[in-house]
N, CA, C and O atoms as a MOPAC input file, in Angstrom:
PM7 MOZYME 1SCF
protein

 N     36.62300 1    10.16600 1   -55.29600 1
 C     36.29800 1     9.94300 1   -56.92600 1
 C     36.85600 1     8.65700 1   -57.55000 1
 O     37.97700 1     8.16200 1   -57.44500 1
 N     35.49000 1     8.14400 1   -58.40300 1
 C     35.87700 1     6.90900 1   -58.95600 1
 C     36.49600 1     7.26800 1   -60.25300 1
 O     36.49000 1     8.44000 1   -60.62900 1
 N     37.09500 1     6.20100 1   -61.04500 1
 C     37.59600 1     6.10600 1   -62.10700 1
 C     36.66400 1     5.57500 1   -62.85800 1
 O     35.77200 1     4.96900 1   -62.26500 1
 N     36.62300 1     5.64400 1   -64.11600 1
 C     35.42800 1     5.09900 1   -65.08300 1
 C     35.56200 1     3.62000 1   -65.01200 1
 O     34.55000 1     2.92900 1   -64.89400 1
 N     36.69500 1     3.11300 1   -65.07500 1
 C     36.72300 1     1.52100 1   -64.89100 1
 C     36.35700 1     1.12500 1   -63.63900 1
 O     35.68800 1     0.09900 1   -63.52100 1
 N     36.72000 1     1.84300 1   -62.55900 1
 C     36.21900 1     1.26100 1   -61.39100 1
 C     34.63100 1     1.37800 1   -61.37000 1
 O     33.94200 1     0.45000 1   -60.94400 1
 N     34.15100 1     2.42300 1   -61.79200 1
 C     32.69100 1     2.49400 1   -61.99700 1
 C     32.01200 1     1.48600 1   -62.58900 1
 O     31.17400 1     0.74200 1   -62.07900 1
 N     32.51400 1     1.51100 1   -63.93100 1
 C     31.91300 1     0.30500 1   -64.74200 1
 C     32.07600 1    -1.39100 1   -64.04100 1
 O     31.30100 1    -2.34200 1   -64.14600 1
 N     32.98100 1    -1.31800 1   -63.54700 1
 C     33.34700 1    -2.68600 1   -62.79300 1
 C     32.07500 1    -2.80300 1   -61.63900 1
 O     31.53600 1    -3.87500 1   -61.36400 1
 N     31.71400 1    -1.51800 1   -61.03400 1
 C     30.88200 1    -1.70800 1   -59.74900 1
 C     29.34000 1    -1.93400 1   -60.71200 1
 O     28.58800 1    -2.84900 1   -60.37600 1
 N     29.01400 1    -1.12700 1   -61.77100 1
 C     27.85500 1    -1.43800 1   -62.59200 1
 C     27.88700 1    -3.19800 1   -63.10500 1
 O     26.90800 1    -3.94300 1   -63.13300 1
 N     28.82000 1    -3.42900 1   -63.35000 1
 C     28.63900 1    -4.97300 1   -63.91200 1
 C     28.32600 1    -5.82200 1   -62.74900 1
 O     27.48900 1    -6.72100 1   -62.83700 1
 N     28.95900 1    -5.57400 1   -61.68100 1
 C     28.46300 1    -6.47100 1   -60.47900 1
 C     26.91100 1    -6.41300 1   -60.29000 1
 O     26.31400 1    -7.40900 1   -59.88000 1
 N     26.22200 1    -5.19200 1   -60.60300 1
 C     24.87300 1    -5.25600 1   -60.49800 1
 C     23.84800 1    -5.49000 1   -61.51400 1
 O     22.65200 1    -5.22500 1   -61.39000 1
 N     24.57600 1    -6.14700 1   -62.79700 1
 C     23.72400 1    -6.32900 1   -63.74100 1
 C     24.06500 1    -7.77500 1   -64.46200 1
 O     25.04600 1    -8.40100 1   -64.06000 1
 N     23.31500 1    -8.25800 1   -65.44400 1
 C     23.10700 1    -9.48500 1   -65.92300 1
 C     24.01900 1    -9.35800 1   -67.33400 1
 O     23.71400 1    -8.70400 1   -68.33100 1
 N     25.40200 1   -10.29500 1   -67.09800 1
 C     26.13300 1   -10.13000 1   -68.35400 1
 C     26.06600 1   -11.42700 1   -69.26100 1
 O     26.19000 1   -12.33700 1   -68.44200 1
 N     25.98200 1   -11.80000 1   -70.08200 1
 C     26.22800 1   -12.87300 1   -71.01900 1
 C     27.40300 1   -13.09200 1   -72.25100 1
 O     27.68400 1   -12.20100 1   -73.05400 1
 N     27.91200 1   -14.19100 1   -72.24400 1
 C     28.85900 1   -14.07200 1   -73.23500 1
 C     28.43300 1   -14.02000 1   -74.85500 1
 O     27.25900 1   -14.18300 1   -75.18700 1
 N     29.51400 1   -13.77300 1   -75.84600 1
 C     28.99300 1   -13.92500 1   -77.01200 1
 C     28.22900 1   -15.12400 1   -77.60400 1
 O     27.38400 1   -14.99700 1   -78.49100 1
 N     28.59600 1   -16.32400 1   -77.03600 1
 C     28.19300 1   -17.46100 1   -77.27900 1
 C     26.70400 1   -17.74900 1   -76.86100 1
 O     25.91900 1   -18.47900 1   -77.46700 1
 N     26.50600 1   -17.16300 1   -75.91000 1
 C     25.06400 1   -17.12500 1   -75.17600 1
 C     24.21900 1   -16.26500 1   -76.42700 1
 O     23.33400 1   -16.74200 1   -77.13700 1
 N     24.66000 1   -15.11800 1   -76.46700 1
 C     24.01500 1   -14.04600 1   -77.86900 1
 C     23.64100 1   -15.00700 1   -79.00400 1
 O     22.54000 1   -15.23000 1   -79.50700 1
 N     24.90600 1   -15.54000 1   -79.28400 1
 C     24.63900 1   -16.23300 1   -80.81000 1
 C     23.71400 1   -17.49500 1   -80.64900 1
 O     23.29300 1   -18.11000 1   -81.62900 1
 N     23.40400 1   -17.86500 1   -79.26600 1
 C     22.09800 1   -18.93000 1   -79.21600 1
 C     20.85000 1   -18.21700 1   -79.08400 1
 O     19.79500 1   -18.70100 1   -79.49600 1
 N     20.93700 1   -16.90200 1   -78.43600 1
 C     19.60000 1   -16.31200 1   -78.42200 1
 C     19.29400 1   -15.42400 1   -79.64800 1
 O     18.20500 1   -14.87500 1   -79.81800 1
 N     20.32400 1   -15.33200 1   -80.46700 1
 C     19.53000 1   -15.12700 1   -81.90300 1
 C     18.91700 1   -15.94600 1   -82.52700 1
 O     18.29700 1   -15.59000 1   -83.52900 1
 N     18.91900 1   -17.20500 1   -82.13100 1
 C     17.98100 1   -18.06700 1   -83.05900 1
 C     16.54900 1   -17.89600 1   -82.55200 1
 O     15.65300 1   -18.46600 1   -83.17400 1
 N     16.24400 1   -17.12800 1   -81.43100 1
 C     14.68200 1   -16.96600 1   -81.13800 1
 C     14.28100 1   -15.79300 1   -82.02400 1
 O     14.99100 1   -14.86100 1   -82.39900 1
 N     12.95200 1   -16.03900 1   -82.29200 1
 C     12.05600 1   -14.91100 1   -82.93200 1
 C     12.27700 1   -13.71300 1   -82.23400 1
 O     12.57900 1   -13.70100 1   -81.04100 1
 N     12.11800 1   -12.53300 1   -83.03900 1
 C     11.86600 1   -11.39300 1   -82.39000 1
 C     12.77400 1   -10.77900 1   -81.29900 1
 O     12.31600 1   -10.07400 1   -80.40000 1
 N     14.08500 1   -11.08400 1   -81.42400 1
 C     15.23100 1   -10.69100 1   -80.48900 1
 C     15.29500 1    -9.27100 1   -80.28700 1
 O     15.02500 1    -8.62900 1   -81.30200 1
 N     15.59500 1    -8.54700 1   -79.18900 1
 C     15.72400 1    -7.27500 1   -79.20400 1
 C     17.39400 1    -7.14600 1   -78.94000 1
 O     17.98400 1    -7.34600 1   -77.87900 1
 N     17.83200 1    -6.84100 1   -79.94400 1
 C     19.46400 1    -6.75200 1   -79.75700 1
 C     19.68100 1    -5.16200 1   -80.29400 1
 O     19.46300 1    -4.65700 1   -81.39500 1
 N     20.14100 1    -4.66600 1   -79.18500 1
 C     20.67600 1    -3.22100 1   -79.54100 1
 C     21.85200 1    -2.78200 1   -79.32100 1
 O     22.25300 1    -2.88800 1   -78.16200 1
 N     22.77300 1    -2.15500 1   -80.35200 1
 C     24.18300 1    -1.89600 1   -80.79300 1
 C     24.13400 1    -0.49900 1   -80.04000 1
 O     23.47700 1     0.42900 1   -80.51400 1
 N     24.86500 1    -0.36800 1   -78.82200 1
 C     24.69700 1     1.08300 1   -78.23900 1
 C     26.08400 1     1.74500 1   -78.81500 1
 O     26.27700 1     2.84900 1   -78.30600 1
 N     27.02300 1     1.37700 1   -79.67900 1
 C     27.88400 1     2.08600 1   -80.15200 1
 C     27.67900 1     3.26900 1   -81.04800 1
 O     26.64300 1     3.30300 1   -81.71100 1
 N     28.45900 1     4.14300 1   -81.13300 1
 C     28.22100 1     5.52800 1   -81.99600 1
 C     27.77000 1     4.91900 1   -83.44500 1
 O     28.08600 1     3.76300 1   -83.72500 1
 N     27.04700 1     5.70000 1   -84.33000 1
 C     26.62500 1     5.42100 1   -85.69600 1
 C     28.07900 1     5.10300 1   -86.57700 1
 O     28.23700 1     4.23300 1   -87.43300 1
 N     28.82200 1     5.84800 1   -86.20100 1
 C     30.08200 1     5.50800 1   -87.24100 1
 C     30.58800 1     4.11400 1   -86.99600 1
 O     30.81000 1     3.41700 1   -87.98600 1
 N     30.79500 1     3.62500 1   -85.79500 1
 C     31.22500 1     2.37400 1   -85.35900 1
 C     30.22800 1     1.48300 1   -85.87900 1
 O     30.63000 1     0.58400 1   -86.61900 1
 N     29.00900 1     1.56400 1   -85.63100 1
 C     28.11000 1     0.64500 1   -86.23600 1
 C     28.19400 1     0.46300 1   -87.62600 1
 O     28.16400 1    -0.68400 1   -88.07200 1
 N     28.29600 1     1.44800 1   -88.38700 1
 C     28.71500 1     1.45900 1   -89.74300 1
 C     29.70100 1     0.56200 1   -90.26600 1
 O     29.53000 1    -0.00600 1   -91.34400 1
 N     30.73000 1     0.40300 1   -89.55700 1
 C     32.02000 1    -0.48400 1   -89.86300 1
 C     31.59600 1    -1.76800 1   -89.76200 1
 O     32.34900 1    -2.54000 1   -90.35600 1
 N     30.52300 1    -2.36600 1   -89.14600 1
 C     30.24800 1    -3.74900 1   -88.97600 1
 C     29.41300 1    -3.99300 1   -87.67800 1
 O     29.82700 1    -3.65600 1   -86.56900 1
 N     28.04200 1    -4.68500 1   -87.92200 1
 C     27.37700 1    -5.07900 1   -86.72300 1
 C     26.87900 1    -6.31500 1   -87.08700 1
 O     27.01900 1    -6.91200 1   -88.15400 1
 N     26.17700 1    -6.69100 1   -85.91100 1
 C     25.52900 1    -7.89100 1   -85.61600 1
 C     24.18700 1    -7.83900 1   -86.74900 1
 O     23.49600 1    -6.84200 1   -86.53900 1
 N     23.75900 1    -8.56800 1   -87.72100 1
 C     22.61900 1    -8.69000 1   -88.73500 1
 C     21.46700 1    -8.22700 1   -87.74100 1
 O     20.69600 1    -7.33300 1   -88.09300 1
 N     21.36800 1    -8.75300 1   -86.66900 1
 C     19.89200 1    -8.60800 1   -86.01700 1
 C     19.66900 1    -7.31200 1   -85.09100 1
 O     18.67300 1    -7.10600 1   -84.39800 1
 N     20.82600 1    -6.45600 1   -85.22000 1
 C     20.89700 1    -5.47400 1   -84.23600 1
 C     20.32700 1    -3.98600 1   -84.90600 1
 O     20.32800 1    -3.69800 1   -86.10300 1
 N     19.94700 1    -3.31900 1   -84.00900 1
 C     19.35500 1    -2.06900 1   -84.35500 1
 C     20.49800 1    -1.12400 1   -83.53500 1
 O     21.13100 1    -1.54900 1   -82.56800 1
 N     20.64300 1     0.22100 1   -84.09500 1
 C     21.71300 1     0.88000 1   -83.69400 1
 C     21.06200 1     2.11200 1   -82.83100 1
 O     20.62800 1     3.09300 1   -83.43400 1
 N     21.00600 1     2.02900 1   -81.34400 1
 C     20.65200 1     3.29800 1   -80.59800 1
 C     21.78700 1     3.69500 1   -79.89700 1
 O     22.15600 1     2.98000 1   -78.96500 1
 N     22.43600 1     4.74800 1   -80.18700 1
 C     23.92400 1     5.08400 1   -79.50200 1
 C     23.52500 1     5.32900 1   -77.79000 1
 O     22.44300 1     5.68100 1   -77.32000 1
 N     24.64900 1     5.04700 1   -77.16500 1
 C     24.27200 1     5.12100 1   -75.74900 1
 C     23.80600 1     5.96200 1   -75.19100 1
 O     23.26500 1     5.79200 1   -74.09900 1
 N     23.90600 1     7.40900 1   -75.94200 1
 C     23.41400 1     8.60700 1   -75.39700 1
 C     22.15000 1     9.01400 1   -75.80700 1
 O     21.60400 1    10.04700 1   -75.42000 1
 N     21.57700 1     8.03400 1   -76.75900 1
 C     20.14400 1     8.07600 1   -77.05700 1
 C     19.32600 1     7.18700 1   -76.70200 1
 O     18.17500 1     7.39400 1   -77.08500 1
 N     19.56700 1     5.88800 1   -75.86100 1
 C     19.00600 1     4.72900 1   -75.85100 1
 C     17.97200 1     4.99100 1   -74.94900 1
 O     16.91300 1     4.51300 1   -75.35600 1
 N     17.87500 1     5.58800 1   -73.84300 1
 C     16.69800 1     5.86000 1   -72.88800 1
 C     15.41400 1     6.45200 1   -73.73300 1
 O     14.24700 1     6.08500 1   -73.59600 1
 N     15.90300 1     7.44600 1   -74.62800 1
 C     14.75100 1     8.29200 1   -75.32300 1
 C     14.41400 1     7.42300 1   -76.47800 1
 O     13.24600 1     7.54400 1   -76.84600 1
 N     15.14200 1     6.57200 1   -77.14800 1
 C     14.82100 1     5.92000 1   -78.49400 1
 C     14.29700 1     4.39300 1   -78.22800 1
 O     13.60800 1     3.95000 1   -79.14800 1
 N     14.47500 1     3.67000 1   -77.31100 1
 C     14.15400 1     2.58600 1   -76.97200 1
 C     12.68700 1     2.10900 1   -77.07600 1
 O     12.41300 1     0.90900 1   -77.07100 1
 N     11.54900 1     3.29000 1   -77.19300 1
 C     10.07400 1     2.58800 1   -77.25100 1
 C     10.08200 1     2.90600 1   -78.84000 1
 O      9.01900 1     2.66200 1   -79.41000 1
 N     11.13200 1     3.41400 1   -79.62400 1
 C     10.86800 1     3.20300 1   -80.97000 1
 C     11.46500 1     1.86000 1   -81.93300 1
 O     11.66400 1     1.82000 1   -83.14700 1
 N     11.64400 1     0.88800 1   -80.97100 1
 C     12.25800 1    -0.43800 1   -81.64200 1
 C     11.22400 1    -0.91600 1   -82.35600 1
 O     10.08600 1    -0.84900 1   -81.88900 1
 N     11.46200 1    -1.45300 1   -83.55900 1
 C     10.72600 1    -1.90700 1   -84.45200 1
 C      9.63000 1    -3.16000 1   -84.03600 1
 O      8.59000 1    -3.37500 1   -84.65700 1
 N     10.01200 1    -3.79100 1   -83.06800 1
 C      8.96400 1    -4.63300 1   -82.47800 1
 C      7.75200 1    -4.12200 1   -81.59600 1
 O      6.79000 1    -4.79400 1   -81.22500 1
 N      8.00800 1    -2.78500 1   -81.34200 1
 C      7.13700 1    -2.28200 1   -80.16500 1
 C      6.67800 1    -0.81600 1   -80.89200 1
 O      5.79200 1    -0.17900 1   -80.32100 1
 N      7.13800 1    -0.38700 1   -81.87200 1
 C      6.87800 1     0.95400 1   -82.62500 1
 C      5.61400 1     1.04600 1   -82.91500 1
 O      5.04400 1     2.13600 1   -82.96400 1
 N      4.94200 1    -0.23700 1   -83.17400 1
 C      3.44700 1    -0.12700 1   -83.92200 1
 C      2.41600 1     0.31300 1   -82.94300 1
 O      1.30400 1     0.67800 1   -83.32500 1
 N      2.81700 1     0.28400 1   -81.47600 1
 C      1.94800 1     0.77900 1   -80.50800 1
 C      1.78200 1     2.27400 1   -80.42600 1
 O      2.71700 1     3.07200 1   -80.35600 1
 N      0.26000 1     2.63400 1   -80.44600 1
 C     -0.02400 1     4.00600 1   -80.36500 1
 C      0.42900 1     4.74100 1   -79.29400 1
 O      1.04100 1     5.80300 1   -79.40600 1
 N      0.12400 1     4.16300 1   -78.18600 1
 C      0.57200 1     4.77600 1   -76.75900 1
 C      2.05600 1     4.42300 1   -76.43000 1
 O      2.45700 1     3.26600 1   -76.55500 1
 N      2.80200 1     5.35400 1   -76.04100 1
 C      4.01500 1     5.06200 1   -75.26000 1
 C      4.25600 1     4.11000 1   -74.20100 1
 O      5.23300 1     3.36500 1   -74.12300 1
 N      2.96900 1     4.22000 1   -73.11900 1
 C      3.05500 1     3.31800 1   -72.24500 1
 C      2.78200 1     1.86000 1   -72.78400 1
 O      3.14800 1     0.91700 1   -72.08300 1
 N      2.27200 1     1.66900 1   -73.77400 1
 C      2.07800 1     0.31900 1   -74.40100 1
 C      3.13400 1    -0.26000 1   -74.90900 1
 O      3.37900 1    -1.46100 1   -74.79800 1
 N      3.83500 1     0.58000 1   -75.50800 1
 C      5.26300 1     0.15000 1   -76.07100 1
 C      6.23700 1    -0.26000 1   -74.98100 1
 O      6.95700 1    -1.25500 1   -75.04700 1
 N      6.18900 1     0.64300 1   -73.92200 1
 C      7.27200 1     0.47600 1   -72.86900 1
 C      6.82600 1    -0.94200 1   -72.11800 1
 O      7.65200 1    -1.80900 1   -71.83200 1
 N      5.45700 1    -1.04900 1   -71.85000 1
 C      4.88100 1    -2.39100 1   -71.22200 1
 C      5.38500 1    -3.52200 1   -71.91800 1
 O      5.84000 1    -4.52000 1   -71.36100 1
 N      5.28900 1    -3.33400 1   -73.25800 1
 C      5.67100 1    -4.44200 1   -74.22500 1
 C      7.28300 1    -5.03100 1   -74.08100 1
 O      7.73800 1    -6.16900 1   -73.96000 1
 N      7.82300 1    -3.85700 1   -74.14800 1
 C      9.25700 1    -3.76200 1   -73.98900 1
 C      9.60700 1    -4.62700 1   -72.76700 1
 O     10.32300 1    -5.62200 1   -72.88600 1
 N      8.98700 1    -4.15400 1   -71.35000 1
 C      9.20000 1    -4.84000 1   -70.27100 1
 C      9.06700 1    -6.36600 1   -70.07300 1
 O      9.40900 1    -6.92000 1   -69.02800 1
 N      8.46900 1    -7.11200 1   -71.30500 1
 C      8.04400 1    -8.42700 1   -71.28700 1
 C      9.31700 1    -9.00600 1   -72.05400 1
 O      9.60400 1   -10.19200 1   -71.89300 1
 N      9.99600 1    -8.28600 1   -72.79000 1
 C     11.04900 1    -8.79700 1   -73.68000 1
 C     12.21600 1    -8.93300 1   -72.89500 1
 O     12.22200 1    -8.45100 1   -71.76200 1
 N     13.45400 1    -9.67200 1   -73.45300 1
 C     14.43200 1    -9.87200 1   -72.98600 1
 C     15.30700 1    -8.84200 1   -74.19100 1
 O     15.18900 1    -8.92400 1   -75.41400 1
 N     16.08400 1    -7.99900 1   -73.51400 1
 C     16.67800 1    -7.02400 1   -74.16100 1
 C     18.35700 1    -7.22700 1   -74.16700 1
 O     18.88700 1    -7.39800 1   -73.06900 1
 N     19.09000 1    -7.21400 1   -75.20900 1
 C     20.27400 1    -7.67600 1   -75.32800 1
 C     21.11800 1    -6.42400 1   -75.79300 1
 O     20.85900 1    -5.81000 1   -76.82800 1
 N     22.13200 1    -6.10600 1   -74.95100 1
 C     22.96600 1    -4.94400 1   -75.36900 1
 C     24.54400 1    -5.20300 1   -75.76700 1
 O     25.24900 1    -6.02100 1   -75.17700 1
 N     24.97200 1    -4.40200 1   -76.82700 1
 C     26.42800 1    -4.90700 1   -77.15200 1
 C     26.93900 1    -3.54800 1   -77.44500 1
 O     26.09300 1    -2.68400 1   -77.67500 1
 N     28.16700 1    -3.23300 1   -77.47300 1
 C     29.12000 1    -2.23100 1   -77.60600 1
 C     30.44200 1    -2.73000 1   -78.07200 1
 O     30.58800 1    -3.86000 1   -78.53900 1
 N     31.37800 1    -1.88500 1   -77.93900 1
 C     32.79800 1    -2.47000 1   -78.42900 1
 C     33.40500 1    -3.52600 1   -77.56100 1
 O     33.91400 1    -4.53300 1   -78.05400 1
 N     33.35100 1    -3.28200 1   -76.13600 1
 C     34.03100 1    -4.25000 1   -75.27800 1
 C     33.47500 1    -4.71900 1   -74.34000 1
 O     33.96800 1    -5.64600 1   -73.69800 1
 N     32.29600 1    -4.16100 1   -74.05300 1
 C     31.24500 1    -4.28000 1   -72.93600 1
 C     30.97500 1    -3.34500 1   -71.76300 1
 O     30.19000 1    -3.65100 1   -70.86500 1
 N     31.64300 1    -2.20600 1   -71.79700 1
 C     31.63700 1    -1.18600 1   -70.93800 1
 C     30.28000 1    -0.42300 1   -71.02100 1
 O     29.44700 1    -0.39000 1   -70.11600 1
 N     30.16200 1     0.26800 1   -72.40300 1
 C     28.96900 1     0.91700 1   -72.63100 1
 C     27.53900 1     0.13900 1   -72.43100 1
 O     26.47100 1     0.53000 1   -71.96200 1
 N     27.95800 1    -1.13800 1   -72.98500 1
 C     26.60600 1    -1.93500 1   -72.56100 1
 C     26.46400 1    -2.16800 1   -71.28100 1
 O     25.28700 1    -2.16600 1   -70.92000 1
 N     27.24100 1    -2.36900 1   -70.46400 1
 C     26.98400 1    -2.41100 1   -69.06800 1
 C     26.24200 1    -1.46900 1   -68.63500 1
 O     25.23100 1    -1.75400 1   -67.99300 1
 N     26.64400 1     0.06700 1   -68.93900 1
 C     26.13900 1     1.21800 1   -68.36400 1
 C     24.73800 1     1.34000 1   -68.92900 1
 O     23.90800 1     1.84800 1   -68.17500 1
 N     24.33000 1     0.94800 1   -70.15800 1
 C     23.15300 1     0.88100 1   -70.46300 1
 C     22.28000 1    -0.11900 1   -70.00400 1
 O     21.07100 1     0.09000 1   -70.10400 1
 N     22.69400 1    -1.18800 1   -69.51000 1
 C     21.90100 1    -2.26200 1   -69.12500 1
 C     21.35400 1    -1.91900 1   -67.50500 1
 O     20.29900 1    -2.30800 1   -67.00600 1
 N     22.36200 1    -1.11400 1   -66.89400 1
 C     22.02600 1    -0.44000 1   -65.63500 1
 C     20.91500 1     0.57100 1   -65.81400 1
 O     19.89400 1     0.65500 1   -65.13200 1
 N     21.31000 1     1.40000 1   -66.94500 1
 C     20.35600 1     2.40300 1   -67.00400 1
 C     18.79000 1     1.92700 1   -67.27300 1
 O     17.86700 1     2.44200 1   -66.64200 1
 N     18.56200 1     0.81400 1   -68.34900 1
 C     17.36700 1     0.27100 1   -68.52500 1
 C     16.72100 1    -0.44900 1   -67.53100 1
 O     15.50000 1    -0.54800 1   -67.40100 1
 N     17.73500 1    -1.04200 1   -66.70600 1
 C     17.08000 1    -1.85300 1   -65.36300 1
 C     16.70000 1    -0.65200 1   -64.57400 1
 O     15.63300 1    -0.65300 1   -63.96000 1
 N     17.43400 1     0.29000 1   -64.55100 1
 C     16.86200 1     1.53800 1   -63.34700 1
 C     15.54200 1     2.10200 1   -63.87100 1
 O     14.78600 1     2.56300 1   -63.01600 1
 N     15.09200 1     2.14200 1   -65.34900 1
 C     13.93900 1     2.34500 1   -65.84900 1
 C     12.96600 1     1.27800 1   -65.77700 1
 O     11.84300 1     1.45800 1   -66.24900 1
 N     13.26700 1     0.25800 1   -65.26700 1
 C     12.10500 1    -0.81000 1   -64.85500 1
 C     12.13500 1    -2.05600 1   -65.94100 1
 O     11.39300 1    -3.02300 1   -65.77000 1
 N     13.01700 1    -1.97700 1   -67.04500 1
 C     13.04800 1    -3.16100 1   -67.75600 1
 C     13.73000 1    -4.58000 1   -66.98600 1
 O     14.82300 1    -4.60200 1   -66.42000 1
 N     12.96100 1    -5.51700 1   -67.10300 1
 C     13.24300 1    -6.65300 1   -66.27600 1
 C     14.35800 1    -7.67400 1   -66.45600 1
 O     14.97500 1    -8.26900 1   -65.57300 1
 N     14.51600 1    -7.77400 1   -68.01300 1
 C     15.41300 1    -8.74600 1   -68.38100 1
 C     16.23900 1    -8.38000 1   -69.43900 1
 O     15.98100 1    -8.78400 1   -70.57200 1
 N     17.41400 1    -7.50800 1   -69.16800 1
 C     18.42500 1    -6.72600 1   -69.48400 1
 C     19.59800 1    -7.71700 1   -69.68000 1
 O     19.57700 1    -8.61200 1   -68.83400 1
 N     20.52800 1    -7.79300 1   -70.49300 1
 C     21.75300 1    -8.50300 1   -70.83900 1
 C     22.79600 1    -7.59400 1   -71.36600 1
 O     22.46300 1    -6.87800 1   -72.31100 1
 N     24.11600 1    -7.49600 1   -70.86700 1
 C     24.92700 1    -7.00000 1   -71.53700 1
 C     25.95600 1    -7.82200 1   -71.93400 1
 O     26.42300 1    -8.60000 1   -71.10100 1
 N     26.50500 1    -7.78600 1   -73.33100 1
 C     27.49300 1    -8.93200 1   -73.91500 1
 C     28.73800 1    -8.34500 1   -73.51900 1
 O     29.11400 1    -7.17900 1   -73.63500 1
 N     29.43500 1    -9.55400 1   -72.92800 1
 C     30.62600 1    -9.66500 1   -72.23000 1
 C     31.62300 1    -9.30700 1   -73.44300 1
 O     31.43200 1    -9.95300 1   -74.47300 1
 N     32.49700 1    -8.50800 1   -73.44800 1
 C     33.76300 1    -8.62300 1   -74.48700 1
 C     32.95900 1    -7.74900 1   -75.80300 1
 O     33.71700 1    -7.28200 1   -76.65300 1
 N     32.00200 1    -7.60400 1   -75.92000 1
 C     31.28100 1    -6.79300 1   -77.03300 1
 C     31.63700 1    -7.19300 1   -78.44000 1
 O     31.80200 1    -8.39000 1   -78.67500 1
 N     31.77000 1    -6.30800 1   -79.38800 1
 C     31.95700 1    -6.60500 1   -80.84900 1
 C     33.29100 1    -7.01100 1   -80.80500 1
 O     33.55700 1    -7.89500 1   -81.61900 1
 N     34.16600 1    -6.64700 1   -80.13000 1
 C     35.61100 1    -7.29200 1   -80.20000 1
 C     35.44800 1    -8.62300 1   -80.00800 1
 O     35.87500 1    -9.39100 1   -80.87100 1
 N     34.95500 1    -9.00600 1   -79.12000 1
 C     35.00000 1   -10.63700 1   -78.78300 1
 C     34.15000 1   -11.22900 1   -79.89500 1
 O     34.56500 1   -12.20400 1   -80.52100 1
 N     32.95600 1   -10.66600 1   -80.16600 1
 C     32.12000 1   -11.25000 1   -81.49400 1
 C     33.12500 1   -11.26500 1   -82.58100 1
 O     33.26800 1   -12.35800 1   -83.13100 1
 N     33.84000 1   -10.29700 1   -83.00100 1
 C     34.87900 1   -10.61100 1   -84.33200 1
 C     35.88300 1   -11.61000 1   -84.03500 1
 O     36.34700 1   -12.43500 1   -84.82100 1
 N     36.19400 1   -11.42800 1   -82.69200 1
 C     37.55600 1   -12.34300 1   -82.49800 1
 C     37.14900 1   -13.81600 1   -82.76800 1
 O     37.93500 1   -14.69300 1   -83.12500 1
 N     35.62300 1   -13.99600 1   -82.52100 1
 C     35.38100 1   -15.54300 1   -82.94200 1
 C     34.67900 1   -15.64100 1   -84.14300 1
 O     33.80100 1   -16.48000 1   -84.34400 1
 N     35.05800 1   -14.77500 1   -84.96700 1
 C     34.68600 1   -14.83800 1   -86.44000 1
 C     33.23600 1   -15.30900 1   -86.71000 1
 O     32.92800 1   -16.19400 1   -87.50900 1
 N     32.21100 1   -14.44900 1   -85.77200 1
 C     30.80200 1   -14.63100 1   -86.07000 1
 C     30.32900 1   -13.57800 1   -86.88300 1
 O     30.95700 1   -12.53000 1   -87.04000 1
 N     29.15900 1   -13.84500 1   -87.44200 1
 C     28.62500 1   -13.08700 1   -88.63000 1
 C     28.17500 1   -11.63100 1   -88.15100 1
 O     27.46600 1   -11.31700 1   -87.19400 1
 N     28.92700 1   -10.68800 1   -89.29700 1
 C     28.52800 1    -9.35400 1   -89.10300 1
 C     28.37200 1    -8.80600 1   -90.45200 1
 O     28.94300 1    -9.38100 1   -91.37900 1
 N     27.57400 1    -7.62500 1   -90.69700 1
 C     27.17000 1    -7.15100 1   -91.71100 1
 C     27.56000 1    -5.58800 1   -91.71200 1
 O     27.61900 1    -4.91700 1   -90.68100 1
 N     27.84800 1    -5.04200 1   -93.15500 1
 C     28.08800 1    -3.54600 1   -93.19300 1
 C     27.06000 1    -2.97400 1   -94.08900 1
 O     26.59200 1    -3.78000 1   -94.89200 1
 N     26.59800 1    -1.76200 1   -94.13500 1
 C     25.72900 1    -0.95600 1   -95.16600 1
 C     26.48900 1    -1.43300 1   -96.53400 1
 O     27.61200 1    -1.93600 1   -96.58000 1
 N     25.68100 1    -1.17900 1   -97.56200 1
 C     26.02300 1    -1.37600 1   -98.78600 1
 C     26.21300 1     0.12100 1   -99.10400 1
 O     25.63700 1     1.01400 1   -98.48300 1
 N     27.09200 1     0.32400 1  -100.15100 1
 C     27.70900 1     1.82300 1  -100.15400 1
 C     26.77800 1     2.38000 1  -101.11300 1
 O     26.86600 1     3.56300 1  -101.44300 1

């Protein structure tokens, strides 16, 4: 039986990872798909302004609701549109986003990236975050 850390290491070997610096550059592109897979409570404490929160446990069923594709009437049209886009995933440290990247890749999404170091690294570098207004 594998430990979670061993399994995540194996998953990371099979996915594409990017650094927070690479994500910061990608954020300058229009219509970026950045999904924060942390739990809602974590997201509320601070997140990247361009991100949408779909917790890891709901990602596979929620992804077609992303604002960039939600206007499509047919689910298959939304899924096909998402398949053309680069999807960036972030969590607290990079473990959940790696698992999410594997899952989306297994579902057929072609260009999925997990952010190494996650929000901890993003915050350590002092990059922009936002929190909801009370």
